[in-house]
Coordinates of C-alpha atoms and ligand atoms in Angstrom, one line a residue:
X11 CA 123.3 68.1 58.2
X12 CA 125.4 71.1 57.1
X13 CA 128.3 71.7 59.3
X14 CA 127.7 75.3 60.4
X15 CA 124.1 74.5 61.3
X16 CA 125.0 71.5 63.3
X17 CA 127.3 73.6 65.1
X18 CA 124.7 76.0 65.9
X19 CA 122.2 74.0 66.7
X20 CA 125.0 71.9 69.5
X21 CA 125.7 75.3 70.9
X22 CA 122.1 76.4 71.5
X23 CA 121.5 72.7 73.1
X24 CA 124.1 73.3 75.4
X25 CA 123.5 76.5 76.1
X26 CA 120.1 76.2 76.8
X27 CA 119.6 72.6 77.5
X28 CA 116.6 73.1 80.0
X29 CA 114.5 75.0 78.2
X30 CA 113.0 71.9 76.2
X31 CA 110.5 74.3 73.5
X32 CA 112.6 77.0 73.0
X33 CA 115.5 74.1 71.7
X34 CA 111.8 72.5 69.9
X35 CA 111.4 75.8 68.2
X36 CA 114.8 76.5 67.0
X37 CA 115.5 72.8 65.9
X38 CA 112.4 73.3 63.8
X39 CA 113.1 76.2 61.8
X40 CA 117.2 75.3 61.9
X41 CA 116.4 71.8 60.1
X42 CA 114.4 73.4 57.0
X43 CA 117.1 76.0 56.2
X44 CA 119.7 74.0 55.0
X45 CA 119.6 74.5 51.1
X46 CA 119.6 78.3 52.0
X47 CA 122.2 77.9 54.7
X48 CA 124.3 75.7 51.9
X49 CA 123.8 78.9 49.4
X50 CA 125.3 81.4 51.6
X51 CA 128.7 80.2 52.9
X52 CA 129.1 84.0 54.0
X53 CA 126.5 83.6 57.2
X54 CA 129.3 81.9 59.5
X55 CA 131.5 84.1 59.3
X56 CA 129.0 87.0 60.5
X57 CA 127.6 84.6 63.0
X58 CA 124.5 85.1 61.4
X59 CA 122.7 82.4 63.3
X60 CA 124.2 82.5 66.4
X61 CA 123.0 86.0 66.4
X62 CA 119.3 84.9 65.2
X63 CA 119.0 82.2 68.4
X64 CA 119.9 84.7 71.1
X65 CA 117.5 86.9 72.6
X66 CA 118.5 91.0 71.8
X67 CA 116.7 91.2 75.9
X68 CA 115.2 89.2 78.4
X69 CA 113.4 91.0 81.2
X70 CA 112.0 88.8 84.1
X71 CA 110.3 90.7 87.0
X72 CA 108.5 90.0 90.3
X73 CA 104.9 91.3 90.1
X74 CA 103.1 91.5 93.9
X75 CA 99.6 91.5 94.0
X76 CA 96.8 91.6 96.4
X77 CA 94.3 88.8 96.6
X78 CA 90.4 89.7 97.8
X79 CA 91.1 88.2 101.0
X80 CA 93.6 90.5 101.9
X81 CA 96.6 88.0 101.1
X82 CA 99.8 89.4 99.3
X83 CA 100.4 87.0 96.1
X84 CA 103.7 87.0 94.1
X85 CA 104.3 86.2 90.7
X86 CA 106.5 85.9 88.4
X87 CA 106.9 88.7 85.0
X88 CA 108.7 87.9 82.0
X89 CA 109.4 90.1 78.6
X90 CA 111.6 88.3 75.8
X91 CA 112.7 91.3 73.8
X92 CA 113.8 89.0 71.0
X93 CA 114.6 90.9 67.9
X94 CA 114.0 94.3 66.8
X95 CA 115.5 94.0 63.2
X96 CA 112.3 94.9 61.0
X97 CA 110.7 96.7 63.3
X98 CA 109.8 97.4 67.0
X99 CA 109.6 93.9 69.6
X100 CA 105.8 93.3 69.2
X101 CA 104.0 89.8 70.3
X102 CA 101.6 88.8 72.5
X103 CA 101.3 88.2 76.9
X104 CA 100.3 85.1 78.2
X105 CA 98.7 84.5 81.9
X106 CA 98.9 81.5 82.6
X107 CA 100.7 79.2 85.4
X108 CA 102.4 77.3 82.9
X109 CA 104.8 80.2 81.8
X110 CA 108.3 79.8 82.6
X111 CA 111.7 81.2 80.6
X112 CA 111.2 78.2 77.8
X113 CA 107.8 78.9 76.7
X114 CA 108.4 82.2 76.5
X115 CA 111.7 82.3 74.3
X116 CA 110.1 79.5 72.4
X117 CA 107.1 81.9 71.4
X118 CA 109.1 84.8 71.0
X119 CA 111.5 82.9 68.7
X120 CA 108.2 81.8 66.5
X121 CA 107.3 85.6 66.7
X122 CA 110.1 87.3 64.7
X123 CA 109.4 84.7 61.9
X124 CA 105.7 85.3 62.0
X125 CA 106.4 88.9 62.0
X126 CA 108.6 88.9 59.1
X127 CA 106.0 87.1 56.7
X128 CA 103.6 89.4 57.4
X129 CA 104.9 92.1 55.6
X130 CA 104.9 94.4 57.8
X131 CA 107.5 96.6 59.9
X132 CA 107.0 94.3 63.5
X133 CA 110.2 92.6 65.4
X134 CA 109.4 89.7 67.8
X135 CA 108.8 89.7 71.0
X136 CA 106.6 87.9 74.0
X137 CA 105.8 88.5 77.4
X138 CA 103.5 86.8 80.3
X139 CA 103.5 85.7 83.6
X140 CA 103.0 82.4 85.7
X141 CA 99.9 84.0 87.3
X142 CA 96.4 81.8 86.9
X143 CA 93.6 84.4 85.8
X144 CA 90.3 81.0 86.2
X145 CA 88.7 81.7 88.8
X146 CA 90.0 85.0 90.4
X147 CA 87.5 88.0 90.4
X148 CA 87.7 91.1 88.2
X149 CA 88.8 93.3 90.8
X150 CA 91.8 90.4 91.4
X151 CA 92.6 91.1 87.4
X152 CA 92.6 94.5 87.9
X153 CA 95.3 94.6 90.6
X154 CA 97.2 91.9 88.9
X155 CA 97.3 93.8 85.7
X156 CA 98.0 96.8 87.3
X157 CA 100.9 95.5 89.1
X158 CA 102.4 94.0 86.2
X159 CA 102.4 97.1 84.0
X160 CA 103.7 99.0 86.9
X161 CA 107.2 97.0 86.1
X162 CA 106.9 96.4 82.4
X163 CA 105.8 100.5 81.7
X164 CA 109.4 101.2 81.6
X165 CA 110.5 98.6 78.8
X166 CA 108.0 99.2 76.5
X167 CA 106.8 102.2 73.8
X168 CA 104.6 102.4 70.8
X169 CA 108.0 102.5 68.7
X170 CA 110.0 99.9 71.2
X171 CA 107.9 96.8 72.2
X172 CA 103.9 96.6 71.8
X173 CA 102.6 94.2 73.6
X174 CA 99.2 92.2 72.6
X175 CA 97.2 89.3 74.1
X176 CA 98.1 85.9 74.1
X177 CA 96.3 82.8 76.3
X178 CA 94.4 84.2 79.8
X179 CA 95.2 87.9 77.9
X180 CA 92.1 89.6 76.0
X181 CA 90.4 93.0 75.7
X182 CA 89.8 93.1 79.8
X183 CA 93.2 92.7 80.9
X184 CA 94.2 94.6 77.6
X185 CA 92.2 97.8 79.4
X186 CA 93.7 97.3 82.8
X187 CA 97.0 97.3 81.7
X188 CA 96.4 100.3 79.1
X189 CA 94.9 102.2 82.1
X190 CA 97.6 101.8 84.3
X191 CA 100.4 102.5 81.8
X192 CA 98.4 105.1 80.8
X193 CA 98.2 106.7 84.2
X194 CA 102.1 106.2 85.3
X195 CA 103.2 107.8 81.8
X196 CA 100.9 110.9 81.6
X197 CA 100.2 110.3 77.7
X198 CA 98.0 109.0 75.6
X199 CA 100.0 106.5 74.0
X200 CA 97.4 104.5 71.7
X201 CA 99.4 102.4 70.2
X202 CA 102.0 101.1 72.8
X203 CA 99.1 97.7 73.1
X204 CA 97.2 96.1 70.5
X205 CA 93.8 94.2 70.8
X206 CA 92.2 97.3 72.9
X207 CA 89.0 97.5 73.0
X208 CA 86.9 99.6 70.2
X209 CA 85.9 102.5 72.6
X210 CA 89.4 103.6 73.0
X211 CA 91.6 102.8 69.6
X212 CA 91.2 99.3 69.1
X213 CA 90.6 98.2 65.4
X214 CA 87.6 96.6 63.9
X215 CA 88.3 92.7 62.8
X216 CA 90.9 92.0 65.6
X217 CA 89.1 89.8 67.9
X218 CA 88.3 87.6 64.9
X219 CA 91.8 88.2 63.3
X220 CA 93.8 85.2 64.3
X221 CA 90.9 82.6 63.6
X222 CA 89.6 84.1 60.0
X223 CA 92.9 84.5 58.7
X224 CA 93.7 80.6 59.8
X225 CA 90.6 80.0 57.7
X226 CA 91.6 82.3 55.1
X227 CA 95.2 80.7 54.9
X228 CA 93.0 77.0 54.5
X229 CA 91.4 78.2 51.8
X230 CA 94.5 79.2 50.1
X231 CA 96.5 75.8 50.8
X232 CA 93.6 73.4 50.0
X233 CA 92.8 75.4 46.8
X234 CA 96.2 74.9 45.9
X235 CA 95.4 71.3 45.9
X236 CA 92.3 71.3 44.0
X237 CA 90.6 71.3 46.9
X238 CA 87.9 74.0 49.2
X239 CA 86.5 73.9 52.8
X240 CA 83.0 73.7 51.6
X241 CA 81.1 70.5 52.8
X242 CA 84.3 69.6 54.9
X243 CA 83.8 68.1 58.9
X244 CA 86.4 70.4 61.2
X245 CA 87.5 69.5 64.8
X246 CA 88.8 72.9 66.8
X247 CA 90.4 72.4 69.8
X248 CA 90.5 75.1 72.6
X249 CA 87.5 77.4 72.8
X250 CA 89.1 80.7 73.1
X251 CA 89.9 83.6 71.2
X252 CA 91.3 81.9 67.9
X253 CA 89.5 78.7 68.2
X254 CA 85.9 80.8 68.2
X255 CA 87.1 82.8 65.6
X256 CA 88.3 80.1 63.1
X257 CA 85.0 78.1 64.0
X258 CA 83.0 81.3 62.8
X259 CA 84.9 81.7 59.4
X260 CA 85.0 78.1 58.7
X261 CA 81.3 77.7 59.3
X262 CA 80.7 80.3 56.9
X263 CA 82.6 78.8 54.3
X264 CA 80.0 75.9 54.4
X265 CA 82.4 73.3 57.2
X266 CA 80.9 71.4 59.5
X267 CA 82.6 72.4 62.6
X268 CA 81.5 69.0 64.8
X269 CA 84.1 69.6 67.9
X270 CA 85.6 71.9 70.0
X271 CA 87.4 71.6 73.9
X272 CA 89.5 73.4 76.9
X273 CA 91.7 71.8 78.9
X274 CA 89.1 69.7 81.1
X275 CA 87.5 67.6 77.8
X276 CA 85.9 68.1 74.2
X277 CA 82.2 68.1 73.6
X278 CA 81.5 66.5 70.3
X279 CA 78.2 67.5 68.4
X280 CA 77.4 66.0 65.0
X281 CA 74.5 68.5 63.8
X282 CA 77.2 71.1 64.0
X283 CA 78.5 73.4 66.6
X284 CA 76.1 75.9 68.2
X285 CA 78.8 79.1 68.6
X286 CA 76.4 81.4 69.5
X287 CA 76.3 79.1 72.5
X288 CA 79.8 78.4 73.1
X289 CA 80.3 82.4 72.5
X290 CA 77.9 82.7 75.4
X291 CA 79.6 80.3 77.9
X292 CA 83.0 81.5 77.0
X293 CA 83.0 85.2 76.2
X294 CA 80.2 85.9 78.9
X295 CA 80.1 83.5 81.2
X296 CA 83.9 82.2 81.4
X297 CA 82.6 79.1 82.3
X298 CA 83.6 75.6 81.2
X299 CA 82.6 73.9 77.4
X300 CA 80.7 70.7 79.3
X301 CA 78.2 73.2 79.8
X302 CA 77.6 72.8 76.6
X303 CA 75.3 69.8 77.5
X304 CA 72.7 72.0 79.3
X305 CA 71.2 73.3 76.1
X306 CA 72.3 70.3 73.5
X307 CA 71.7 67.3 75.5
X308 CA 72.5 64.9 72.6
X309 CA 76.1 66.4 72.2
X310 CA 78.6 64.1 74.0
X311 CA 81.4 65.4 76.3
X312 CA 84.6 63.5 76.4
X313 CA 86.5 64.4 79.4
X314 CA 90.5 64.9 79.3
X315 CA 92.3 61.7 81.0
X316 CA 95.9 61.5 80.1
X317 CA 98.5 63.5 78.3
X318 CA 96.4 63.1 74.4
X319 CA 93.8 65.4 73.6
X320 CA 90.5 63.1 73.0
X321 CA 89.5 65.5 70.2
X322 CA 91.9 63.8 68.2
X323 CA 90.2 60.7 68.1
X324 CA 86.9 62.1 66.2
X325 CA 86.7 61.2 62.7
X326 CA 87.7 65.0 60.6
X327 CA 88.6 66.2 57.5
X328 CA 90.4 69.4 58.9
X329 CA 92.0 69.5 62.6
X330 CA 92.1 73.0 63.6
X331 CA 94.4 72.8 67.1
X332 CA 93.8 76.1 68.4
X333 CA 94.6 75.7 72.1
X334 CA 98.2 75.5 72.8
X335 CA 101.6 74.1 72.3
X336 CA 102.5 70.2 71.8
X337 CA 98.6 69.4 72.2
X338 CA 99.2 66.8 68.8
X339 CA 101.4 64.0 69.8
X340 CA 102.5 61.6 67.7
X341 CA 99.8 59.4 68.9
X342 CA 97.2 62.0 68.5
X343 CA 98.5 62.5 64.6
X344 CA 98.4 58.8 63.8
X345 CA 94.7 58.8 65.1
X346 CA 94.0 61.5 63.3
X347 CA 95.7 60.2 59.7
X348 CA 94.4 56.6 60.4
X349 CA 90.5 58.7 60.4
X350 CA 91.4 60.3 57.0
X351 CA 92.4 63.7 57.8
X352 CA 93.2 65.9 54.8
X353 CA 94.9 69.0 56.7
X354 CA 96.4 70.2 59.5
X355 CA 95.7 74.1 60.4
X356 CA 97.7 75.7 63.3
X357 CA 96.1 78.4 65.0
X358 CA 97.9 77.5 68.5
X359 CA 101.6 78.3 68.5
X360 CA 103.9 75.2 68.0
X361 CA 100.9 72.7 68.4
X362 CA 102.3 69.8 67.2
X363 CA 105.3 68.3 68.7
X364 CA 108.3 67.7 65.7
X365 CA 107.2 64.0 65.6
X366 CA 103.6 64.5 64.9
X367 CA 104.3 67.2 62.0
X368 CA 106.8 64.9 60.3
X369 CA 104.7 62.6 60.6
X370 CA 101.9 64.7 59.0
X371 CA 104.2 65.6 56.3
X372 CA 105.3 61.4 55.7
X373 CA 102.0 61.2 55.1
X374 CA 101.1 63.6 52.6
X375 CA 98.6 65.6 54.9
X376 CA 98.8 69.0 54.4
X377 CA 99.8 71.2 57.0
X378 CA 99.5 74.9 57.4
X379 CA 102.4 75.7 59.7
X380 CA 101.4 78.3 62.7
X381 CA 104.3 81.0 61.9
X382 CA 102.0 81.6 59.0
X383 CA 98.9 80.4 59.4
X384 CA 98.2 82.2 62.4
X385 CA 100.0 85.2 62.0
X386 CA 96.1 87.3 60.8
X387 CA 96.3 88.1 64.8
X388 CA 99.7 89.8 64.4
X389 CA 98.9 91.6 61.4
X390 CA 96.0 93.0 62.6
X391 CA 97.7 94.2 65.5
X392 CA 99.9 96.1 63.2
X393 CA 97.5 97.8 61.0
X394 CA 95.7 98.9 64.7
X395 CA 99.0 100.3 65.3
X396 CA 98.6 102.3 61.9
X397 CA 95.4 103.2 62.7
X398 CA 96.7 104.6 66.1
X399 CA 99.5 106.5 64.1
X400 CA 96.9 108.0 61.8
X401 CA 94.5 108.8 64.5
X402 CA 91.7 107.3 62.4
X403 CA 89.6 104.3 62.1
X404 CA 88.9 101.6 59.1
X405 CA 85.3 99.9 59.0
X406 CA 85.6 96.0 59.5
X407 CA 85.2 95.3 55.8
X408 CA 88.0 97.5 55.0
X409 CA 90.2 95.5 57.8
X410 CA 89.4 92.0 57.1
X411 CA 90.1 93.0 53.8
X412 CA 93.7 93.5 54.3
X413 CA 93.6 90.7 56.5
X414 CA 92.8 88.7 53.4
X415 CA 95.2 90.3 51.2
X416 CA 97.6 89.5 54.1
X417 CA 97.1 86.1 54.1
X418 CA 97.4 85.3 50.5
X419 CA 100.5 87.3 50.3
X420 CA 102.0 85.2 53.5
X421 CA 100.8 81.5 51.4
X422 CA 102.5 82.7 48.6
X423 CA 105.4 83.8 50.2
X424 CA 105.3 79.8 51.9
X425 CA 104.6 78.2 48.5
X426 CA 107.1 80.5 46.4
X427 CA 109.8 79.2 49.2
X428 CA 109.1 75.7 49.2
X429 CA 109.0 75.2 45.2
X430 CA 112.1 77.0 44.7
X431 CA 113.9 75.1 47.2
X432 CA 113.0 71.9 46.2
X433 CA 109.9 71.2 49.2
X434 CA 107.0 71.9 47.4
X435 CA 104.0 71.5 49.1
X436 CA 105.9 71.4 52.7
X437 CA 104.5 74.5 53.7
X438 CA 106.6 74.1 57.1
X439 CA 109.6 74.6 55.4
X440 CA 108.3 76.9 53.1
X441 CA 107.2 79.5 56.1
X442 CA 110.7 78.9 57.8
X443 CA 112.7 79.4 54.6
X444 CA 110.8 82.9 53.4
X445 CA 110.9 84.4 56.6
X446 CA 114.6 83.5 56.9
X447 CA 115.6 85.1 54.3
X448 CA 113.9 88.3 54.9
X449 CA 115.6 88.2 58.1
X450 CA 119.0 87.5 57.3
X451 CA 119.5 90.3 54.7
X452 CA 118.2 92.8 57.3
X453 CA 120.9 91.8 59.6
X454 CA 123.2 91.9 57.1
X455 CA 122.5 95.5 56.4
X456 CA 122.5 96.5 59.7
X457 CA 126.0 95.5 60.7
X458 CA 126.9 93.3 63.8
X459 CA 124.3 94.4 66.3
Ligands
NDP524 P1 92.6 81.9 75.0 O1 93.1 82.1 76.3 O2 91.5 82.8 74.4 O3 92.1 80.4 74.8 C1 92.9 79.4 75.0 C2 92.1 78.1 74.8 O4 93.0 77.0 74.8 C3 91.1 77.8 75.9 O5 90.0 77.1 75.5 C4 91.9 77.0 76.9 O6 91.2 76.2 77.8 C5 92.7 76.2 76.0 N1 94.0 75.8 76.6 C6 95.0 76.7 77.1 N2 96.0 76.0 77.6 C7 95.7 74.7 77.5 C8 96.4 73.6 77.9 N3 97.5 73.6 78.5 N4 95.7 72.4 77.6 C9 94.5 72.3 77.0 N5 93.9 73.4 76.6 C10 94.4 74.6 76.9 O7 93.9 82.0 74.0 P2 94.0 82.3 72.5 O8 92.8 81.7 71.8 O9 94.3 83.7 72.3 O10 95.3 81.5 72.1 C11 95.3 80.1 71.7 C12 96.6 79.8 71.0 O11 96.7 80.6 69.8 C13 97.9 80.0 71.8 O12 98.8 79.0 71.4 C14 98.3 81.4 71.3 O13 99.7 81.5 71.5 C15 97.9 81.3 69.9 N6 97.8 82.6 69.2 C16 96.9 83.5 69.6 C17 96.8 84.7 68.9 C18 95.7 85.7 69.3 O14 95.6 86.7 68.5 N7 95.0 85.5 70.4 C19 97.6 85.0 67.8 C20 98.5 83.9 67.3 C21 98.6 82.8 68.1 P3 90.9 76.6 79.3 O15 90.0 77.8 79.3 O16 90.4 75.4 79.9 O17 92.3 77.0 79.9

């Protein structure tokens, strides 16, 4: 490996050698950029990386809550202000009690990339908390929310950090946590959140943004290969925001979507996914996907028992993991290869661990890398923000429109990359490389900051 990038890489090991996915994260993009790194002997002496692996801000907060019972609950708030070279912090919260300093570097890490193939004028950023929103009530929400906006108010602005939703985050917390910043700043600040609801500045398409454009960046990759979605048997995993969404588009490109889970089990139904039924148990009744079996009784539910997803074990032509990160193992991906899988589409963050997508690659399946493939949620987000700016709406054609436009650009961008650096068809490299470069000349312009 190139010198400089070894040394880099050491340093940020050391540095930060218990946070194991933030080190994940950075390996992954630091290991694709050496012919880029080998063009520009200039980066070193700028510290260019060293400046691109630390954090600009790290903000980590207590948030106090009160539970219905009357008992005081404390949890733990974090913001990773991670770079605001192209354009405001902006990335997603996540609730959920597996949050801790790692994660959320990790996905603010991914973020900036993500945000720079976009297009678009968005930094990186990502925000959460440890706090566990299954089971509690709305009212228990509320007051969580409410609490936790009460701290982060003061960090973030519709042109300094806008935060979205992320895992345990959608359109009701979103309102909680508008209303209470709202309330403490006396302004209407419309866009200082994406993924609002509709009533009060959200835009059109942005529920469904993350999952269509996964589908949308499919269709680009396996048409690139003389190949289309039509007629094709998907496995999703999750059975959230993205995974729904990417279920929809892909079933309406003629796929057989025969699989989707949470984090108890996967139900597995070969006439085809109902999702008017899984929108129903999910959306309304936040319940869990086994129930699934009360309207279909021939489906089959596989219950979770070990560390490996059994949704990897059903027979697909596309896996769609859309859960969370490292839910592909190696194991899962030699499954999946051994049962013919053509490609690999990341709507989760950092699903795969390193040895599953190397793996992936070894074996000529195709994967579409989440910095890219996912990042319809992000872009959406920003063209709310416009729409916020401009005080006006667009319809959802005219959204998912750009959304598409979006999403060819960003394949494009990952193809251009990887051809002219000698990886075509690795669209993991490809992503890492075209973002990177973006990146660097910004900092470059902006001086050592
Ligand atoms: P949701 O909270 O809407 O759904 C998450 C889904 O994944 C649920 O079905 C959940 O099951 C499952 N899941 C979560 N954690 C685990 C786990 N540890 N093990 C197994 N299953 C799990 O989140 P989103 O759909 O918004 O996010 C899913 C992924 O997509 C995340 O990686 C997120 O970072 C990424 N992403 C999201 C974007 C967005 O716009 N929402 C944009 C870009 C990326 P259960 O209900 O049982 O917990």
């Amino acid at each position: 490996m190139n010198e400089y990038l070894k040394k880099v890489l050491e340093e940020t090991e050391s540095k930060n050698c218990s946070e194991k996915e933030y080190i994940q994260a950075v390996k992954e993009v630091l290991t694709t950029l050496e012919p880029v790194i080998e063009a520009h002997d200039d980066y070193e002496k700028i510290a260019l990386l060293e400046r691109m692996v630390e954090p600009e801000r790290i903000i980590t907060f207590r948030v106090p809550w009160v539970d219905d019972n009357g008992q005081v609950q404390v949890n733990r708030g974090f913001r990773v202000q991670f770079s605001s070279l192209i354009g405001p912090y902006k990335g997603g919260l996540r609730f959920h009690p597996s949050v801790n300093q790692s994660i959320m570097k990790f996905l603010a890490f991914e973020q900036i990339f993500k945000n720079a193939l976009t297009g678009l004028p968005i930094g990186g950023g990502k925000g959460g908390s440890d706090f566990d929103p299954k089971g509690k009530s709305d009212n228990e929400i509320m007051r969580f929310c409410q609490s936790f906006m009460t701290e982060l108010y003061r960090h973030i602005g519709q042109d300094v950090d806008v935060p979205a939703g992320d895992i345990g985050v959608g359109a009701r917390e979103i309102g909680y946590l508008f209303g209470q910043y709202k309330r403490i700043r006396n302004a209407y600040e419309g866009g200082v959140l994406t993924g609002k609801d509709i009533s009060y500045g959200g835009s059109l398409a942005r529920k469904e943004a993350t999952g269509y454009g996964l589908i949308f960046f499919m269709r680009e990759m396996l048409k690139a290969h003389k190949n289309c979605i039509c007629g094709k048997i998907v496995t999703i995993s999750g059975s959230g925001n993205v995974a729904i969404y990417a279920c929809e588009k892909a079933q309406e490109y003629g796929a057989k979507v025969v699989a989707m889970s949470d984090s108890n089990g996967c139900i597995y139904d070969k006439n085809g996914i109902d999702l008017d039924l899984i929108k129903q148990i999910k959306e309304v009744e936040r319940g869990r996907i086994k129930e699934y079996l009360r309207v279909h009784k021939d489906a089959e539910y596989i219950e979770n028992n070990g560390e490996d997803s059994p949704i990897w074990t059903i027979k697909t032509d596309i896996a769609l993991p859309c859960a969370t990160q490292n839910e592909v193992s190696l194991i899962s991906a030699k499954k999946l290869v051994e049962n013919g899988v053509l490609a690999i589409g990341e709507g989760a963050n950092m699903p795969c661990t390193a040895e599953a997508t190397e793996y992936f690659l070894a074996t000529n399946v195709l994967v579409a890398p989440a910095k890219a493939a996912n990042a319809g949620g992000v872009a959406t987000s920003a063209i709310e923000m416009s729409q916020n700016s401009m005080r006006f709406y667009y319809t959802f054609e005219e959204v998912e429109e750009k959304l598409d436009r979006i999403m060819v650009n960003i394949f494009n961008s990952c193809k251009n990359a990887a051809e002219k650096y000698g990886c075509s068809g690795n669209y993991v490299a490809g992503a890492n490389i075209a973002a990177f470069q973006k990146l660097a000349k910004a900092m470059r312009s902006q001086g050592i900051v």
